[in-house]
Tab-separated table of C-alpha atoms in Angstrom:
chain	number	residue	atom	x	y	z
A	1	UNK	CA	92.074	141.171	106.344
A	2	UNK	CA	93.035	137.656	107.407
A	3	UNK	CA	90.190	135.243	106.707
A	4	UNK	CA	90.537	133.652	110.145
A	5	UNK	CA	91.410	136.384	112.590
A	6	UNK	CA	90.898	139.809	111.043
A	7	UNK	CA	93.626	142.384	110.588
A	8	UNK	CA	95.276	142.217	113.993
A	9	UNK	CA	96.090	139.523	116.517
A	10	UNK	CA	93.669	139.492	119.419
A	11	UNK	CA	94.621	141.352	122.576
A	12	UNK	CA	91.538	140.350	124.535
A	13	UNK	CA	92.166	137.044	126.379
A	14	UNK	CA	88.801	135.604	125.322
A	15	UNK	CA	89.375	136.519	121.667
A	16	UNK	CA	92.891	135.108	121.852
A	17	UNK	CA	91.508	131.872	123.321
A	18	UNK	CA	89.013	131.675	120.419
A	19	UNK	CA	91.847	132.164	117.936
A	20	UNK	CA	93.908	129.434	119.581
A	21	UNK	CA	90.870	127.117	119.477
A	22	UNK	CA	90.444	127.832	115.746
A	23	UNK	CA	94.119	127.147	115.206
A	24	UNK	CA	93.961	123.863	117.128
A	25	UNK	CA	90.880	122.759	115.154
A	26	UNK	CA	92.645	123.565	111.882
A	27	UNK	CA	95.712	121.614	113.007
A	28	UNK	CA	93.613	118.595	113.969
A	29	UNK	CA	91.861	118.629	110.605
A	30	UNK	CA	95.199	118.845	108.813
A	31	UNK	CA	96.616	116.001	110.905
A	32	UNK	CA	93.728	113.770	109.821
A	33	UNK	CA	94.219	114.820	106.189
A	34	UNK	CA	97.940	114.048	106.385
A	35	UNK	CA	97.246	110.538	107.712
A	36	UNK	CA	94.746	109.923	104.899
A	37	UNK	CA	97.233	111.127	102.291
A	38	UNK	CA	99.979	108.953	103.773
A	39	UNK	CA	97.714	105.894	103.529
A	40	UNK	CA	96.790	106.728	99.931
A	41	UNK	CA	100.444	107.216	99.005
A	42	UNK	CA	101.444	103.962	100.703
A	43	UNK	CA	98.877	102.080	98.598
A	44	UNK	CA	99.556	103.936	95.346
A	45	UNK	CA	100.770	101.861	92.412
A	46	UNK	CA	101.039	103.188	88.896
A	47	UNK	CA	101.232	100.910	85.846
A	48	UNK	CA	102.683	101.915	82.480
A	49	UNK	CA	103.466	100.020	79.307
A	50	UNK	CA	105.959	100.819	76.610
A	51	UNK	CA	104.418	102.228	73.432
A	52	UNK	CA	105.431	99.118	71.511
A	53	UNK	CA	103.751	96.858	74.074
A	54	UNK	CA	106.908	94.908	74.888
A	55	UNK	CA	106.932	95.551	78.643
A	56	UNK	CA	104.849	96.825	81.528
A	57	UNK	CA	106.263	98.457	84.646
A	58	UNK	CA	104.605	99.151	88.021
A	59	UNK	CA	105.963	101.793	90.402
A	60	UNK	CA	105.020	102.945	93.887
A	61	UNK	CA	104.317	106.549	94.925
A	62	UNK	CA	108.041	107.306	95.035
A	63	UNK	CA	108.481	106.102	91.450
A	64	UNK	CA	110.381	103.015	92.572
A	65	UNK	CA	109.861	100.031	90.293
A	66	UNK	CA	107.975	97.326	92.206
A	67	UNK	CA	107.072	95.018	89.334
A	68	UNK	CA	107.875	94.386	85.692
A	69	UNK	CA	106.210	92.258	83.086
A	70	UNK	CA	107.598	91.163	79.750
A	71	UNK	CA	105.033	90.308	77.082
A	72	UNK	CA	105.366	87.418	74.647
A	73	UNK	CA	105.969	89.981	71.910
A	74	UNK	CA	109.234	90.929	73.688
A	75	UNK	CA	110.687	87.493	72.971
A	76	UNK	CA	110.874	88.371	69.281
A	77	UNK	CA	112.799	91.633	69.624
A	78	UNK	CA	116.373	92.771	70.129
A	79	UNK	CA	117.935	93.392	73.526
A	80	UNK	CA	118.370	97.067	72.618
A	81	UNK	CA	114.648	97.488	71.882
A	82	UNK	CA	113.787	95.671	75.110
A	83	UNK	CA	116.116	97.936	77.112
A	84	UNK	CA	114.557	100.991	75.530
A	85	UNK	CA	111.049	99.685	76.238
A	86	UNK	CA	111.855	99.172	79.947
A	87	UNK	CA	113.324	102.659	80.220
A	88	UNK	CA	110.335	104.226	78.481
A	89	UNK	CA	107.768	102.396	80.620
A	90	UNK	CA	109.628	103.088	83.871
A	91	UNK	CA	109.941	106.807	83.083
A	92	UNK	CA	106.288	107.011	82.134
A	93	UNK	CA	105.162	105.273	85.320
A	94	UNK	CA	107.454	107.372	87.526
A	95	UNK	CA	106.191	110.581	85.913
A	96	UNK	CA	102.582	109.524	86.456
A	97	UNK	CA	103.399	108.640	90.087
A	98	UNK	CA	104.864	112.125	90.682
A	99	UNK	CA	101.780	113.726	89.146
A	100	UNK	CA	99.442	111.601	91.277
A	101	UNK	CA	101.498	112.354	94.386
A	102	UNK	CA	101.299	116.106	93.743
A	103	UNK	CA	97.552	115.853	93.079
A	104	UNK	CA	97.047	114.129	96.437
A	105	UNK	CA	99.164	116.663	98.312
A	106	UNK	CA	97.971	119.846	96.564
A	107	UNK	CA	94.710	120.394	98.522
A	108	UNK	CA	96.488	119.979	101.844
A	109	UNK	CA	99.305	122.303	100.801
A	110	UNK	CA	96.745	124.963	99.849
A	111	UNK	CA	94.946	124.535	103.187
A	112	UNK	CA	98.221	124.795	105.096
A	113	UNK	CA	99.128	127.994	103.278
A	114	UNK	CA	95.741	129.539	104.115
A	115	UNK	CA	95.351	128.186	107.649
A	116	UNK	CA	95.928	130.424	110.620
A	117	UNK	CA	99.375	130.095	112.031
A	118	UNK	CA	101.339	131.030	115.056
A	119	UNK	CA	102.519	134.119	113.194
A	120	UNK	CA	98.882	135.256	113.055
A	121	UNK	CA	98.667	135.072	116.826
A	122	UNK	CA	102.172	136.211	117.682
A	123	UNK	CA	103.904	138.258	114.984
A	124	UNK	CA	107.476	137.175	114.367
A	125	UNK	CA	106.902	133.424	114.676
A	126	UNK	CA	107.141	131.330	111.493
A	127	UNK	CA	104.009	130.610	109.490
A	128	UNK	CA	102.895	127.077	108.647
A	129	UNK	CA	103.920	127.695	105.045
A	130	UNK	CA	107.448	128.527	106.241
A	131	UNK	CA	107.512	125.458	108.499
A	132	UNK	CA	106.237	123.257	105.660
A	133	UNK	CA	108.970	124.597	103.391
A	134	UNK	CA	111.535	123.805	106.076
A	135	UNK	CA	110.270	120.270	106.703
A	136	UNK	CA	109.200	119.150	103.210
A	137	UNK	CA	111.286	121.444	101.091
A	138	UNK	CA	110.018	124.402	99.138
A	139	UNK	CA	108.913	123.612	95.580
A	140	UNK	CA	109.269	127.315	94.704
A	141	UNK	CA	112.712	127.787	96.262
A	142	UNK	CA	115.605	128.599	93.960
A	143	UNK	CA	117.782	125.597	94.805
A	144	UNK	CA	119.560	122.884	92.889
A	145	UNK	CA	117.622	120.173	94.726
A	146	UNK	CA	114.517	118.730	93.103
A	147	UNK	CA	111.360	118.953	95.247
A	148	UNK	CA	109.930	115.468	95.687
A	149	UNK	CA	107.218	114.970	98.306
A	150	UNK	CA	107.714	111.887	100.452
A	151	UNK	CA	105.285	109.003	100.311
A	152	UNK	CA	103.847	107.004	103.158
A	153	UNK	CA	106.586	104.432	102.568
A	154	UNK	CA	109.267	107.068	103.153
A	155	UNK	CA	107.531	108.166	106.357
A	156	UNK	CA	107.308	104.577	107.590
A	157	UNK	CA	110.983	104.063	106.830
A	158	UNK	CA	111.722	107.056	109.065
A	159	UNK	CA	109.615	105.505	111.843
A	160	UNK	CA	106.771	108.023	111.670
């Protein structure tokens, strides 16, 4: 039994209208959640330091380096160690940014997968999970492309 509509799509016009209203309410709630997530992602900055304390790196939600800081201790090391420290800190920050991004998106993704969809009203139409996979990419798909959710910055760059 579908948690929203029961086993079958409604055939009664009044019941169908109620189902469409539920669907529209769910969509509105999700739209608000998406805006909130976009704002959080746009403001997200992750800081990481190398284990040896030579450098600190700050990345945005996409894992793009937005700031670096070299400590005084770095002035007494070799260029090779400094290069390694930057790489380590940048990778650590980018990994933490991906984890934070997924944590922000996860509740919405679960809601989208469970929300009523057009396919619940009219069999044969795509579900929201299928549409999400088409638009955002499917993290479970067997493809060579890496699934990376887009941040608010990426959406703004696209003019959304």
